[in-house]
CSV table of C-alpha atoms in Angstrom, one decimal:
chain,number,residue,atom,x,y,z
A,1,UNK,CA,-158.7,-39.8,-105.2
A,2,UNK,CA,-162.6,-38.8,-104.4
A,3,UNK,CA,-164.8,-40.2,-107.2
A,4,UNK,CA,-168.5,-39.2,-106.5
A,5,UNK,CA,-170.3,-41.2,-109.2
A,6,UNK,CA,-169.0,-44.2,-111.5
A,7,UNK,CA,-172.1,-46.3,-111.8
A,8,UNK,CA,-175.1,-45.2,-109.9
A,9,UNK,CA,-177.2,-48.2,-110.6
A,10,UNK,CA,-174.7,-50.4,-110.2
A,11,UNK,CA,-173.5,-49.0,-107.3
A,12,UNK,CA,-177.2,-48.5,-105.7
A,13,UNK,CA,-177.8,-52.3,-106.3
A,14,UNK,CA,-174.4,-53.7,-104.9
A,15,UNK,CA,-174.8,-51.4,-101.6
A,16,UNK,CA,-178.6,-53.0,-101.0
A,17,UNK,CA,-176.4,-56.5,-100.9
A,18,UNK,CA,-174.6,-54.6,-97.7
A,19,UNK,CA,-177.9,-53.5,-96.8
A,20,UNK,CA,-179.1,-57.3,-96.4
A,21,UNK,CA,-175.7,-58.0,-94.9
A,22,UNK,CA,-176.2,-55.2,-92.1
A,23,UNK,CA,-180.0,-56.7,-91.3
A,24,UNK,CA,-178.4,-59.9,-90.5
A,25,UNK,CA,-176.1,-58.3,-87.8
A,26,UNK,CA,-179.0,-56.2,-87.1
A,27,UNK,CA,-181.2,-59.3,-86.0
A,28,UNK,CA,-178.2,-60.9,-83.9
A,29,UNK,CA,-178.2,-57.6,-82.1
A,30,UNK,CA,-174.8,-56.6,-83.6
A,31,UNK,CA,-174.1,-53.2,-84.8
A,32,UNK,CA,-176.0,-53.8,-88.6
A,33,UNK,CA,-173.2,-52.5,-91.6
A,34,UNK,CA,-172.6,-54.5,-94.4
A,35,UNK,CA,-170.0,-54.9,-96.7
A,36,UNK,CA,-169.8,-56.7,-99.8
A,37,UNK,CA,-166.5,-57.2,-102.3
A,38,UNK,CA,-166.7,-57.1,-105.7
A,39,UNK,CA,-164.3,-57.9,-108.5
A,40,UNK,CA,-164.9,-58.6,-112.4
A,41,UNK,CA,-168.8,-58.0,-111.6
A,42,UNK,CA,-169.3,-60.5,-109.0
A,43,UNK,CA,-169.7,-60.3,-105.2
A,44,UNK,CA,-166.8,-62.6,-103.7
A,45,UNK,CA,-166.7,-61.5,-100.3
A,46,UNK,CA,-169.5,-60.4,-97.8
A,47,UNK,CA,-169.2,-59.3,-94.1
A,48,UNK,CA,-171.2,-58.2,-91.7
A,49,UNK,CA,-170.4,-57.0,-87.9
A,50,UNK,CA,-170.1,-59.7,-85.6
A,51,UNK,CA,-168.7,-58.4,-82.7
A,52,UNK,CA,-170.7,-59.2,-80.3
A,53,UNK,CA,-171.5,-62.5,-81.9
A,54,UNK,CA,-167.7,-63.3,-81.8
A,55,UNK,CA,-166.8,-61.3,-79.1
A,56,UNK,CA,-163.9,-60.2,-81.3
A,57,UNK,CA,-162.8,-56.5,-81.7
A,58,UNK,CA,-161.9,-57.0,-85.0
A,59,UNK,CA,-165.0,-58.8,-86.0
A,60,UNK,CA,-165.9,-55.7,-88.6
A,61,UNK,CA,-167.8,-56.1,-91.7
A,62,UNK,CA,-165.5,-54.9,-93.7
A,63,UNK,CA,-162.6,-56.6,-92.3
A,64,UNK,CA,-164.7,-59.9,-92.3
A,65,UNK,CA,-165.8,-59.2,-96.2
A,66,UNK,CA,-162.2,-58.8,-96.7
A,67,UNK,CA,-161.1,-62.0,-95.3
A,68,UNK,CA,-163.7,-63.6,-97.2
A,69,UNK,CA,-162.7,-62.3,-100.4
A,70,UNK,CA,-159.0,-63.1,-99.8
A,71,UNK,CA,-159.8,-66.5,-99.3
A,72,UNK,CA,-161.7,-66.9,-102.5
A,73,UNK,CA,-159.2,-65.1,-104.5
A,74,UNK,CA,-156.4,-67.2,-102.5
A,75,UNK,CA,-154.5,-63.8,-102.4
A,76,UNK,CA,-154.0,-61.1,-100.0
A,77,UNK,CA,-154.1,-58.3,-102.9
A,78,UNK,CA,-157.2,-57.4,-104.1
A,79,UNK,CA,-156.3,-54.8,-106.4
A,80,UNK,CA,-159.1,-55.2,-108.9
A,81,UNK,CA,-161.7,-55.1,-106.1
A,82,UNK,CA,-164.3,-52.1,-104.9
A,83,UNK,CA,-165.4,-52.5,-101.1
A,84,UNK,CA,-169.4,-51.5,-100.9
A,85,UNK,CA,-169.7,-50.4,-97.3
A,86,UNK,CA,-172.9,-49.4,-95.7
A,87,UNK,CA,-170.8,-47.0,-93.3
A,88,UNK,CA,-168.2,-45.1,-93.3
A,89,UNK,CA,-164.9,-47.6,-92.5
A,90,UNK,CA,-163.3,-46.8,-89.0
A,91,UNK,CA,-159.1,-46.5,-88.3
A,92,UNK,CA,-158.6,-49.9,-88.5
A,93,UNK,CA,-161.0,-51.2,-91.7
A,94,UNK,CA,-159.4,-48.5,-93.3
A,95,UNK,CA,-155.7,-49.6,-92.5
A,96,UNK,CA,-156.6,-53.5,-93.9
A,97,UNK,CA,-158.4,-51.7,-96.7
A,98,UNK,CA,-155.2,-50.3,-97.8
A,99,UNK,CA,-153.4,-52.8,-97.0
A,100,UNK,CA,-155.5,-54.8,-99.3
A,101,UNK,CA,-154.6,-52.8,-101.9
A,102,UNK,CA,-158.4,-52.2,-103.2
A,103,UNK,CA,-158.9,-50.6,-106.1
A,104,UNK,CA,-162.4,-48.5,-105.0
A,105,UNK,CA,-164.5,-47.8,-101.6
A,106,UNK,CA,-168.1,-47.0,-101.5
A,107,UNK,CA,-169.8,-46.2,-98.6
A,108,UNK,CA,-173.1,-45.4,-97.6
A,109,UNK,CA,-173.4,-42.5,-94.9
A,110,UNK,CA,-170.5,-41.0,-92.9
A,111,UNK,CA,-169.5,-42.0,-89.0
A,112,UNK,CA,-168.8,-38.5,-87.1
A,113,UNK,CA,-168.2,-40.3,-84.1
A,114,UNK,CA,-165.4,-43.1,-85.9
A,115,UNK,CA,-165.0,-42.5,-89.9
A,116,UNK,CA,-161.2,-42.8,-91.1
A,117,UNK,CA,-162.5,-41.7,-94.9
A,118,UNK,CA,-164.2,-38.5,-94.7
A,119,UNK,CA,-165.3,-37.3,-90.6
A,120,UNK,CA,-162.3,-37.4,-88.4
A,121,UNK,CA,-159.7,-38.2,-90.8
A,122,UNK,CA,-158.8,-39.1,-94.8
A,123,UNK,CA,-156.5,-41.7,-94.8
A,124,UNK,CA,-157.5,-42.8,-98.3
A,125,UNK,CA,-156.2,-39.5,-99.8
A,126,UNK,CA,-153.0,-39.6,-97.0
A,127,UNK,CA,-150.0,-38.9,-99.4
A,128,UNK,CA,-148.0,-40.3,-97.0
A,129,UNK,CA,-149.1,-43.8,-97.7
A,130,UNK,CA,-148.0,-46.1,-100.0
A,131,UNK,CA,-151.4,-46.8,-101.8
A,132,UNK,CA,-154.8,-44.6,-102.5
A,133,UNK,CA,-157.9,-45.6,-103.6
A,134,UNK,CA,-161.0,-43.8,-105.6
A,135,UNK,CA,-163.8,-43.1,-102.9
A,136,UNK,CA,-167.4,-42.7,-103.6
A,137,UNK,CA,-169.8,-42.6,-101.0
A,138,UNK,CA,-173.1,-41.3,-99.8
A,139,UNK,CA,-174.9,-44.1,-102.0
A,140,UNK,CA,-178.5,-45.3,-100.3
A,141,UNK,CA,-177.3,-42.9,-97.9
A,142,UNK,CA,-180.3,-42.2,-96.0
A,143,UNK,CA,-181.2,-45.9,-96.3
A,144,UNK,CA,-177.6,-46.9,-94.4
A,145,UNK,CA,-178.4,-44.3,-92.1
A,146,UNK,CA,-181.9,-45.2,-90.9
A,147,UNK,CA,-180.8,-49.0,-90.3
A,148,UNK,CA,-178.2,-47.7,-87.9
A,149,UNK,CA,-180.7,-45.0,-86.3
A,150,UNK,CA,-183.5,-47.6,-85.6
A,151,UNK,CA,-180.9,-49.7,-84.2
A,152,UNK,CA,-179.3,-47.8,-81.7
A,153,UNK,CA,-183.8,-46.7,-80.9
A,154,UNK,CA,-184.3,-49.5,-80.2
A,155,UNK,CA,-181.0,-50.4,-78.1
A,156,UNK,CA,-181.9,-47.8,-76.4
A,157,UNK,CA,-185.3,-48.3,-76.0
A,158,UNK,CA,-184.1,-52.2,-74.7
A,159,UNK,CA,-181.7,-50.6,-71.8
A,160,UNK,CA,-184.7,-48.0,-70.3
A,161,UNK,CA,-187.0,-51.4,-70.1
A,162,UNK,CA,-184.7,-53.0,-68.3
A,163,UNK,CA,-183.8,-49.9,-65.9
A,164,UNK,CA,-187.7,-49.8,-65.3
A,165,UNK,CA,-188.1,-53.7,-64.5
A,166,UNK,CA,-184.8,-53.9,-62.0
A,167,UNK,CA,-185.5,-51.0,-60.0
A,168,UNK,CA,-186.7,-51.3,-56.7
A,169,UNK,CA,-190.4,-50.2,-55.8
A,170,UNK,CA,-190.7,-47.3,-54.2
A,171,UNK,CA,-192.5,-47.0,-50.3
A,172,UNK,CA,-195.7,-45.9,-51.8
A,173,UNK,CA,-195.6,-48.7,-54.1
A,174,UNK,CA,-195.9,-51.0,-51.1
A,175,UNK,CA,-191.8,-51.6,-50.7
């Protein structure tokens, strides 16, 4: 089920707490999203990308913010939870979110190149599956999106310095 708006405030502030969880993956070079479980109120689970850090596929924020969560709650359902998500959950976030049995997803901007919610495909509305969640997302979207966009600049920016400092000087350059 596709819920657009429960809370906005609520909702705003609780995605800023992904926000600072994607800066911290940001600033180990990680991919920065954030993700932050909440239930009764309270944040009880945070996660940020760590691949790279961990050198773990799985090492996603939302799968780490899940585990995190689990552990507090000493249970593997977390039916009474929303996951706040600064982007859109890939195949395999999306498969331990239902498998999680949360209650809500709210995501920040959409993934074209990866997103199992909304872009490629919409497993959270799949009738075929055994549970289905109420989705909001595009909350602080331009926010979640800038993060990544700087990010990947810079990334970018990082590879064509180190391009220009390993090649080899050319003959006119003294070679």
């Amino acid at each position: 089920m596709l819920v657009q708006n429960c809370n906005v405030a609520a909702d705003e502030f609780l995605m800023n707490i992904a926000l600072e969880e994607a800066a911290k993956a940001a600033l180990l070079r990680d991919v920065p999203v954030g993700a932050v479980v909440v239930y009764d109120g309270e944040v009880i689970g945070r996660g940020r990308n760590q691949r790279e850090g961990l050198q773990s596929p799985i090492a996603h924020a939302e799968i780490l913010a899940l585990e995190a969560a689990s552990s507090r709650l000493k249970s593997w359902r977390l039916e009474e939870c929303t996951l706040y998500v600064t982007l859109e959950p890939c195949i395999m976030c999306v498969g331990a979110i239902l498998q999680a049995r949360i209650a809500r997803l709210v995501f920040g901007c959409l993934d074209p190149k990866a997103g199992a919610v909304r872009s490629l495909y919409r497993l959270c509305e799949d009738s075929r599956l055994n549970h289905r969640l109420d989705v909001s997302y595009g909350i602080l979207e331009s926010e979640c999106a800038r993060v990544l966009a700087e990010f990947f600049s810079c990334l970018r920016e990082r590879k064509r310095a180190v391009k220009r400092t390993e090649r080899w000087p050319s003959p006119v350059e003294g070679a």
